[in-house]
mmCIF file with all atom_site columns, C-alpha atoms in Angstrom:
data_model
loop_
_atom_site.group_PDB
_atom_site.id
_atom_site.type_symbol
_atom_site.label_atom_id
_atom_site.label_alt_id
_atom_site.label_comp_id
_atom_site.label_asym_id
_atom_site.label_entity_id
_atom_site.label_seq_id
_atom_site.pdbx_PDB_ins_code
_atom_site.Cartn_x
_atom_site.Cartn_y
_atom_site.Cartn_z
_atom_site.occupancy
_atom_site.B_iso_or_equiv
_atom_site.pdbx_formal_charge
_atom_site.auth_seq_id
_atom_site.auth_comp_id
_atom_site.auth_asym_id
_atom_site.auth_atom_id
_atom_site.pdbx_PDB_model_num
ATOM 1   C CA . MET A 1 1   ? 7.666   -16.996 -6.299  1.00 58.00 ? 1   MET A CA 1
ATOM 2   C CA . ASN A 1 2   ? 10.226  -15.618 -3.856  1.00 62.00 ? 2   ASN A CA 1
ATOM 3   C CA . HIS A 1 3   ? 10.270  -12.147 -2.470  1.00 69.00 ? 3   HIS A CA 1
ATOM 4   C CA . ILE A 1 4   ? 13.150  -10.578 -5.519  1.00 74.00 ? 4   ILE A CA 1
ATOM 5   C CA . GLU A 1 5   ? 9.976   -10.907 -7.942  1.00 86.00 ? 5   GLU A CA 1
ATOM 6   C CA . ARG A 1 6   ? 7.318   -9.156  -5.871  1.00 95.00 ? 6   ARG A CA 1
ATOM 7   C CA . VAL A 1 7   ? 8.937   -5.017  -4.926  1.00 96.00 ? 7   VAL A CA 1
ATOM 8   C CA . SER A 1 8   ? 6.754   -2.790  -5.276  1.00 97.00 ? 8   SER A CA 1
ATOM 9   C CA . PRO A 1 9   ? 9.087   -0.345  -7.579  1.00 94.00 ? 9   PRO A CA 1
ATOM 10  C CA . GLU A 1 10  ? 10.548  2.784   -5.771  1.00 91.00 ? 10  GLU A CA 1
ATOM 11  C CA . TYR A 1 11  ? 8.972   4.814   -8.399  1.00 92.00 ? 11  TYR A CA 1
ATOM 12  C CA . ILE A 1 12  ? 5.422   4.606   -10.050 1.00 94.00 ? 12  ILE A CA 1
ATOM 13  C CA . LYS A 1 13  ? 5.136   5.950   -13.341 1.00 92.00 ? 13  LYS A CA 1
ATOM 14  C CA . THR A 1 14  ? 2.421   4.111   -14.947 1.00 96.00 ? 14  THR A CA 1
ATOM 15  C CA . LEU A 1 15  ? 0.526   0.655   -13.784 1.00 97.00 ? 15  LEU A CA 1
ATOM 16  C CA . ALA A 1 16  ? -1.249  -1.947  -15.773 1.00 97.00 ? 16  ALA A CA 1
ATOM 17  C CA . ASP A 1 17  ? -4.377  -3.087  -16.248 1.00 96.00 ? 17  ASP A CA 1
ATOM 18  C CA . SER A 1 18  ? -5.077  -5.849  -13.191 1.00 97.00 ? 18  SER A CA 1
ATOM 19  C CA . GLU A 1 19  ? -2.293  -3.913  -11.256 1.00 98.00 ? 19  GLU A CA 1
ATOM 20  C CA . VAL A 1 20  ? -2.993  -1.560  -7.973  1.00 98.00 ? 20  VAL A CA 1
ATOM 21  C CA . PHE A 1 21  ? -0.805  1.784   -6.407  1.00 98.00 ? 21  PHE A CA 1
ATOM 22  C CA . VAL A 1 22  ? -1.278  0.929   -2.483  1.00 98.00 ? 22  VAL A CA 1
ATOM 23  C CA . PHE A 1 23  ? -0.776  4.399   -0.726  1.00 97.00 ? 23  PHE A CA 1
ATOM 24  C CA . ALA A 1 24  ? -1.158  6.016   2.452   1.00 97.00 ? 24  ALA A CA 1
ATOM 25  C CA . SER A 1 25  ? -3.438  8.811   2.793   1.00 97.00 ? 25  SER A CA 1
ATOM 26  C CA . ASN A 1 26  ? -6.146  10.312  5.939   1.00 96.00 ? 26  ASN A CA 1
ATOM 27  C CA . LEU A 1 27  ? -8.901  9.580   6.801   1.00 96.00 ? 27  LEU A CA 1
ATOM 28  C CA . GLU A 1 28  ? -10.314 12.422  5.044   1.00 97.00 ? 28  GLU A CA 1
ATOM 29  C CA . GLY A 1 29  ? -9.133  11.762  1.394   1.00 96.00 ? 29  GLY A CA 1
ATOM 30  C CA . HIS A 1 30  ? -7.287  14.809  1.111   1.00 96.00 ? 30  HIS A CA 1
ATOM 31  C CA . HIS A 1 31  ? -5.005  13.444  -2.029  1.00 94.00 ? 31  HIS A CA 1
ATOM 32  C CA . ASP A 1 32  ? -2.459  17.100  -1.967  1.00 94.00 ? 32  ASP A CA 1
ATOM 33  C CA . SER A 1 33  ? 0.845   15.556  -1.311  1.00 92.00 ? 33  SER A CA 1
ATOM 34  C CA . GLY A 1 34  ? 3.527   12.786  -1.164  1.00 91.00 ? 34  GLY A CA 1
ATOM 35  C CA . ALA A 1 35  ? 2.067   8.933   -3.275  1.00 93.00 ? 35  ALA A CA 1
ATOM 36  C CA . ALA A 1 36  ? -1.434  10.122  -2.039  1.00 95.00 ? 36  ALA A CA 1
ATOM 37  C CA . ARG A 1 37  ? -1.282  12.660  -4.778  1.00 95.00 ? 37  ARG A CA 1
ATOM 38  C CA . ILE A 1 38  ? 0.297   10.668  -6.961  1.00 95.00 ? 38  ILE A CA 1
ATOM 39  C CA . ALA A 1 39  ? -3.067  8.536   -7.055  1.00 97.00 ? 39  ALA A CA 1
ATOM 40  C CA . ARG A 1 40  ? -5.919  11.016  -7.403  1.00 97.00 ? 40  ARG A CA 1
ATOM 41  C CA . GLU A 1 41  ? -3.428  13.088  -9.868  1.00 97.00 ? 41  GLU A CA 1
ATOM 42  C CA . ASP A 1 42  ? -2.629  9.675   -12.274 1.00 97.00 ? 42  ASP A CA 1
ATOM 43  C CA . PHE A 1 43  ? -3.742  6.508   -10.763 1.00 98.00 ? 43  PHE A CA 1
ATOM 44  C CA . GLY A 1 44  ? -7.759  7.740   -9.868  1.00 97.00 ? 44  GLY A CA 1
ATOM 45  C CA . ALA A 1 45  ? -8.584  8.650   -6.160  1.00 97.00 ? 45  ALA A CA 1
ATOM 46  C CA . VAL A 1 46  ? -10.683 10.395  -5.478  1.00 97.00 ? 46  VAL A CA 1
ATOM 47  C CA . TYR A 1 47  ? -10.697 13.407  -3.068  1.00 97.00 ? 47  TYR A CA 1
ATOM 48  C CA . GLY A 1 48  ? -12.695 13.067  -0.053  1.00 97.00 ? 48  GLY A CA 1
ATOM 49  C CA . GLN A 1 49  ? -12.107 9.246   -0.250  1.00 97.00 ? 49  GLN A CA 1
ATOM 50  C CA . GLY A 1 50  ? -9.581  7.667   2.613   1.00 97.00 ? 50  GLY A CA 1
ATOM 51  C CA . VAL A 1 51  ? -10.261 4.176   3.107   1.00 98.00 ? 51  VAL A CA 1
ATOM 52  C CA . GLY A 1 52  ? -10.165 1.273   -0.438  1.00 98.00 ? 52  GLY A CA 1
ATOM 53  C CA . LEU A 1 53  ? -9.966  1.043   -3.137  1.00 98.00 ? 53  LEU A CA 1
ATOM 54  C CA . GLN A 1 54  ? -11.019 3.438   -5.246  1.00 97.00 ? 54  GLN A CA 1
ATOM 55  C CA . GLY A 1 55  ? -9.506  4.199   -9.130  1.00 96.00 ? 55  GLY A CA 1
ATOM 56  C CA . GLN A 1 56  ? -7.288  2.434   -9.872  1.00 98.00 ? 56  GLN A CA 1
ATOM 57  C CA . CYS A 1 57  ? -4.959  2.518   -5.891  1.00 98.00 ? 57  CYS A CA 1
ATOM 58  C CA . TYR A 1 58  ? -6.010  1.231   -2.390  1.00 98.00 ? 58  TYR A CA 1
ATOM 59  C CA . ALA A 1 59  ? -6.258  3.777   0.200   1.00 98.00 ? 59  ALA A CA 1
ATOM 60  C CA . ILE A 1 60  ? -4.749  3.431   4.030   1.00 98.00 ? 60  ILE A CA 1
ATOM 61  C CA . PRO A 1 61  ? -5.105  5.230   6.569   1.00 98.00 ? 61  PRO A CA 1
ATOM 62  C CA . THR A 1 62  ? -1.365  7.077   8.031   1.00 97.00 ? 62  THR A CA 1
ATOM 63  C CA . MET A 1 63  ? -2.797  10.257  9.599   1.00 95.00 ? 63  MET A CA 1
ATOM 64  C CA . GLN A 1 64  ? -4.555  8.971   12.236  1.00 96.00 ? 64  GLN A CA 1
ATOM 65  C CA . GLY A 1 65  ? -2.703  8.679   15.628  1.00 94.00 ? 65  GLY A CA 1
ATOM 66  C CA . GLY A 1 66  ? 0.469   5.127   16.374  1.00 96.00 ? 66  GLY A CA 1
ATOM 67  C CA . ILE A 1 67  ? 0.907   2.076   14.348  1.00 97.00 ? 67  ILE A CA 1
ATOM 68  C CA . GLU A 1 68  ? -2.012  0.288   16.050  1.00 97.00 ? 68  GLU A CA 1
ATOM 69  C CA . THR A 1 69  ? -4.750  2.649   14.054  1.00 97.00 ? 69  THR A CA 1
ATOM 70  C CA . ILE A 1 70  ? -3.417  1.871   11.327  1.00 98.00 ? 70  ILE A CA 1
ATOM 71  C CA . LYS A 1 71  ? -3.064  -1.851  11.606  1.00 98.00 ? 71  LYS A CA 1
ATOM 72  C CA . PRO A 1 72  ? -6.387  -1.937  11.043  1.00 98.00 ? 72  PRO A CA 1
ATOM 73  C CA . TYR A 1 73  ? -6.629  -0.727  8.207   1.00 98.00 ? 73  TYR A CA 1
ATOM 74  C CA . VAL A 1 74  ? -3.866  -2.558  6.538   1.00 98.00 ? 74  VAL A CA 1
ATOM 75  C CA . ASP A 1 75  ? -5.813  -6.161  7.678   1.00 98.00 ? 75  ASP A CA 1
ATOM 76  C CA . GLU A 1 76  ? -9.208  -5.282  5.159   1.00 98.00 ? 76  GLU A CA 1
ATOM 77  C CA . PHE A 1 77  ? -6.393  -4.682  2.832   1.00 98.00 ? 77  PHE A CA 1
ATOM 78  C CA . ILE A 1 78  ? -5.058  -8.091  2.960   1.00 98.00 ? 78  ILE A CA 1
ATOM 79  C CA . GLU A 1 79  ? -8.590  -9.566  3.151   1.00 98.00 ? 79  GLU A CA 1
ATOM 80  C CA . PHE A 1 80  ? -9.325  -7.116  -0.015  1.00 98.00 ? 80  PHE A CA 1
ATOM 81  C CA . ALA A 1 81  ? -5.669  -8.613  -1.135  1.00 98.00 ? 81  ALA A CA 1
ATOM 82  C CA . GLN A 1 82  ? -6.582  -12.246 -0.964  1.00 98.00 ? 82  GLN A CA 1
ATOM 83  C CA . SER A 1 83  ? -10.009 -11.570 -1.947  1.00 98.00 ? 83  SER A CA 1
ATOM 84  C CA . HIS A 1 84  ? -9.119  -10.415 -5.284  1.00 98.00 ? 84  HIS A CA 1
ATOM 85  C CA . ARG A 1 85  ? -6.225  -12.572 -6.123  1.00 97.00 ? 85  ARG A CA 1
ATOM 86  C CA . GLU A 1 86  ? -6.922  -11.862 -10.299 1.00 98.00 ? 86  GLU A CA 1
ATOM 87  C CA . LEU A 1 87  ? -5.185  -8.093  -9.003  1.00 98.00 ? 87  LEU A CA 1
ATOM 88  C CA . LYS A 1 88  ? -0.939  -7.285  -8.360  1.00 98.00 ? 88  LYS A CA 1
ATOM 89  C CA . PHE A 1 89  ? -1.430  -4.823  -5.667  1.00 98.00 ? 89  PHE A CA 1
ATOM 90  C CA . LEU A 1 90  ? 2.124   -2.584  -5.592  1.00 98.00 ? 90  LEU A CA 1
ATOM 91  C CA . VAL A 1 91  ? 2.615   -1.699  -1.853  1.00 98.00 ? 91  VAL A CA 1
ATOM 92  C CA . THR A 1 92  ? 4.289   1.798   -1.674  1.00 97.00 ? 92  THR A CA 1
ATOM 93  C CA . LYS A 1 93  ? 5.983   2.962   1.585   1.00 96.00 ? 93  LYS A CA 1
ATOM 94  C CA . ILE A 1 94  ? 2.828   3.832   3.544   1.00 96.00 ? 94  ILE A CA 1
ATOM 95  C CA . GLY A 1 95  ? 3.436   5.410   6.287   1.00 95.00 ? 95  GLY A CA 1
ATOM 96  C CA . CYS A 1 96  ? 7.084   5.762   6.419   1.00 95.00 ? 96  CYS A CA 1
ATOM 97  C CA . GLY A 1 97  ? 7.389   9.943   4.446   1.00 91.00 ? 97  GLY A CA 1
ATOM 98  C CA . ILE A 1 98  ? 4.537   13.037  6.038   1.00 90.00 ? 98  ILE A CA 1
ATOM 99  C CA . ALA A 1 99  ? 2.930   10.272  9.085   1.00 94.00 ? 99  ALA A CA 1
ATOM 100 C CA . GLY A 1 100 ? 6.781   9.602   10.384  1.00 94.00 ? 100 GLY A CA 1
ATOM 101 C CA . PHE A 1 101 ? 6.376   6.366   10.732  1.00 97.00 ? 101 PHE A CA 1
ATOM 102 C CA . THR A 1 102 ? 10.067  4.200   10.418  1.00 97.00 ? 102 THR A CA 1
ATOM 103 C CA . VAL A 1 103 ? 9.866   0.909   7.389   1.00 97.00 ? 103 VAL A CA 1
ATOM 104 C CA . ALA A 1 104 ? 11.103  -0.763  11.064  1.00 97.00 ? 104 ALA A CA 1
ATOM 105 C CA . GLU A 1 105 ? 7.455   0.422   12.565  1.00 97.00 ? 105 GLU A CA 1
ATOM 106 C CA . ILE A 1 106 ? 5.127   0.174   8.795   1.00 98.00 ? 106 ILE A CA 1
ATOM 107 C CA . ALA A 1 107 ? 6.472   -3.600  7.764   1.00 97.00 ? 107 ALA A CA 1
ATOM 108 C CA . PRO A 1 108 ? 5.448   -5.679  10.203  1.00 97.00 ? 108 PRO A CA 1
ATOM 109 C CA . LEU A 1 109 ? 1.584   -4.470  9.617   1.00 98.00 ? 109 LEU A CA 1
ATOM 110 C CA . PHE A 1 110 ? 2.457   -6.394  5.937   1.00 98.00 ? 110 PHE A CA 1
ATOM 111 C CA . LYS A 1 111 ? 4.326   -9.838  7.126   1.00 96.00 ? 111 LYS A CA 1
ATOM 112 C CA . LYS A 1 112 ? 1.379   -11.987 6.480   1.00 97.00 ? 112 LYS A CA 1
ATOM 113 C CA . CYS A 1 113 ? 1.346   -10.453 2.597   1.00 97.00 ? 113 CYS A CA 1
ATOM 114 C CA . THR A 1 114 ? 5.450   -12.096 2.146   1.00 95.00 ? 114 THR A CA 1
ATOM 115 C CA . GLU A 1 115 ? 2.227   -14.605 1.864   1.00 95.00 ? 115 GLU A CA 1
ATOM 116 C CA . ILE A 1 116 ? 0.608   -13.769 -0.678  1.00 96.00 ? 116 ILE A CA 1
ATOM 117 C CA . GLU A 1 117 ? 1.613   -13.437 -3.876  1.00 96.00 ? 117 GLU A CA 1
ATOM 118 C CA . ASN A 1 118 ? 0.053   -11.525 -5.831  1.00 97.00 ? 118 ASN A CA 1
ATOM 119 C CA . VAL A 1 119 ? 1.144   -7.644  -3.038  1.00 98.00 ? 119 VAL A CA 1
ATOM 120 C CA . TYR A 1 120 ? 4.658   -7.019  -4.070  1.00 98.00 ? 120 TYR A CA 1
ATOM 121 C CA . LEU A 1 121 ? 5.902   -4.832  -1.254  1.00 97.00 ? 121 LEU A CA 1
ATOM 122 C CA . PRO A 1 122 ? 8.915   -2.379  -1.150  1.00 97.00 ? 122 PRO A CA 1
ATOM 123 C CA . ILE A 1 123 ? 12.535  -3.671  -1.234  1.00 96.00 ? 123 ILE A CA 1
ATOM 124 C CA . GLU A 1 124 ? 13.101  -1.937  2.660   1.00 96.00 ? 124 GLU A CA 1
ATOM 125 C CA . PHE A 1 125 ? 9.584   -3.892  3.880   1.00 96.00 ? 125 PHE A CA 1
ATOM 126 C CA . TRP A 1 126 ? 10.917  -7.641  3.335   1.00 95.00 ? 126 TRP A CA 1
ATOM 127 C CA . GLU A 1 127 ? 14.483  -6.099  4.370   1.00 94.00 ? 127 GLU A CA 1
ATOM 128 C CA . ARG A 1 128 ? 13.153  -7.266  7.691   1.00 92.00 ? 128 ARG A CA 1
ATOM 129 C CA . TYR A 1 129 ? 11.979  -10.507 7.605   1.00 93.00 ? 129 TYR A CA 1
#
């Protein structure tokens, strides 16, 4: 499967049973705006839970500091995705909205996902590899 087949949609409105919406959150789990709000309203994200699997979502915190504070959470997500091959993870442009990071800063954190067939990335991330 090549990367063109593994591009996550820019706008995710529905999910199949085996699909997981991967979104940026804050550590407090205040899913009030952006993709986090969509995750809470549409896909079962739990208000107050800022990290990990919840409903049909996976939260990666991006509001607690610099890139170095996001990387451990991305690494944890990568391990989770590798151990749950039965699921298809649709990664949004995490950290590139309210958190204020650029694609150039965030995309390298997900480079290992290019080798994980059940992880789909935004086209803007693929363009960086």
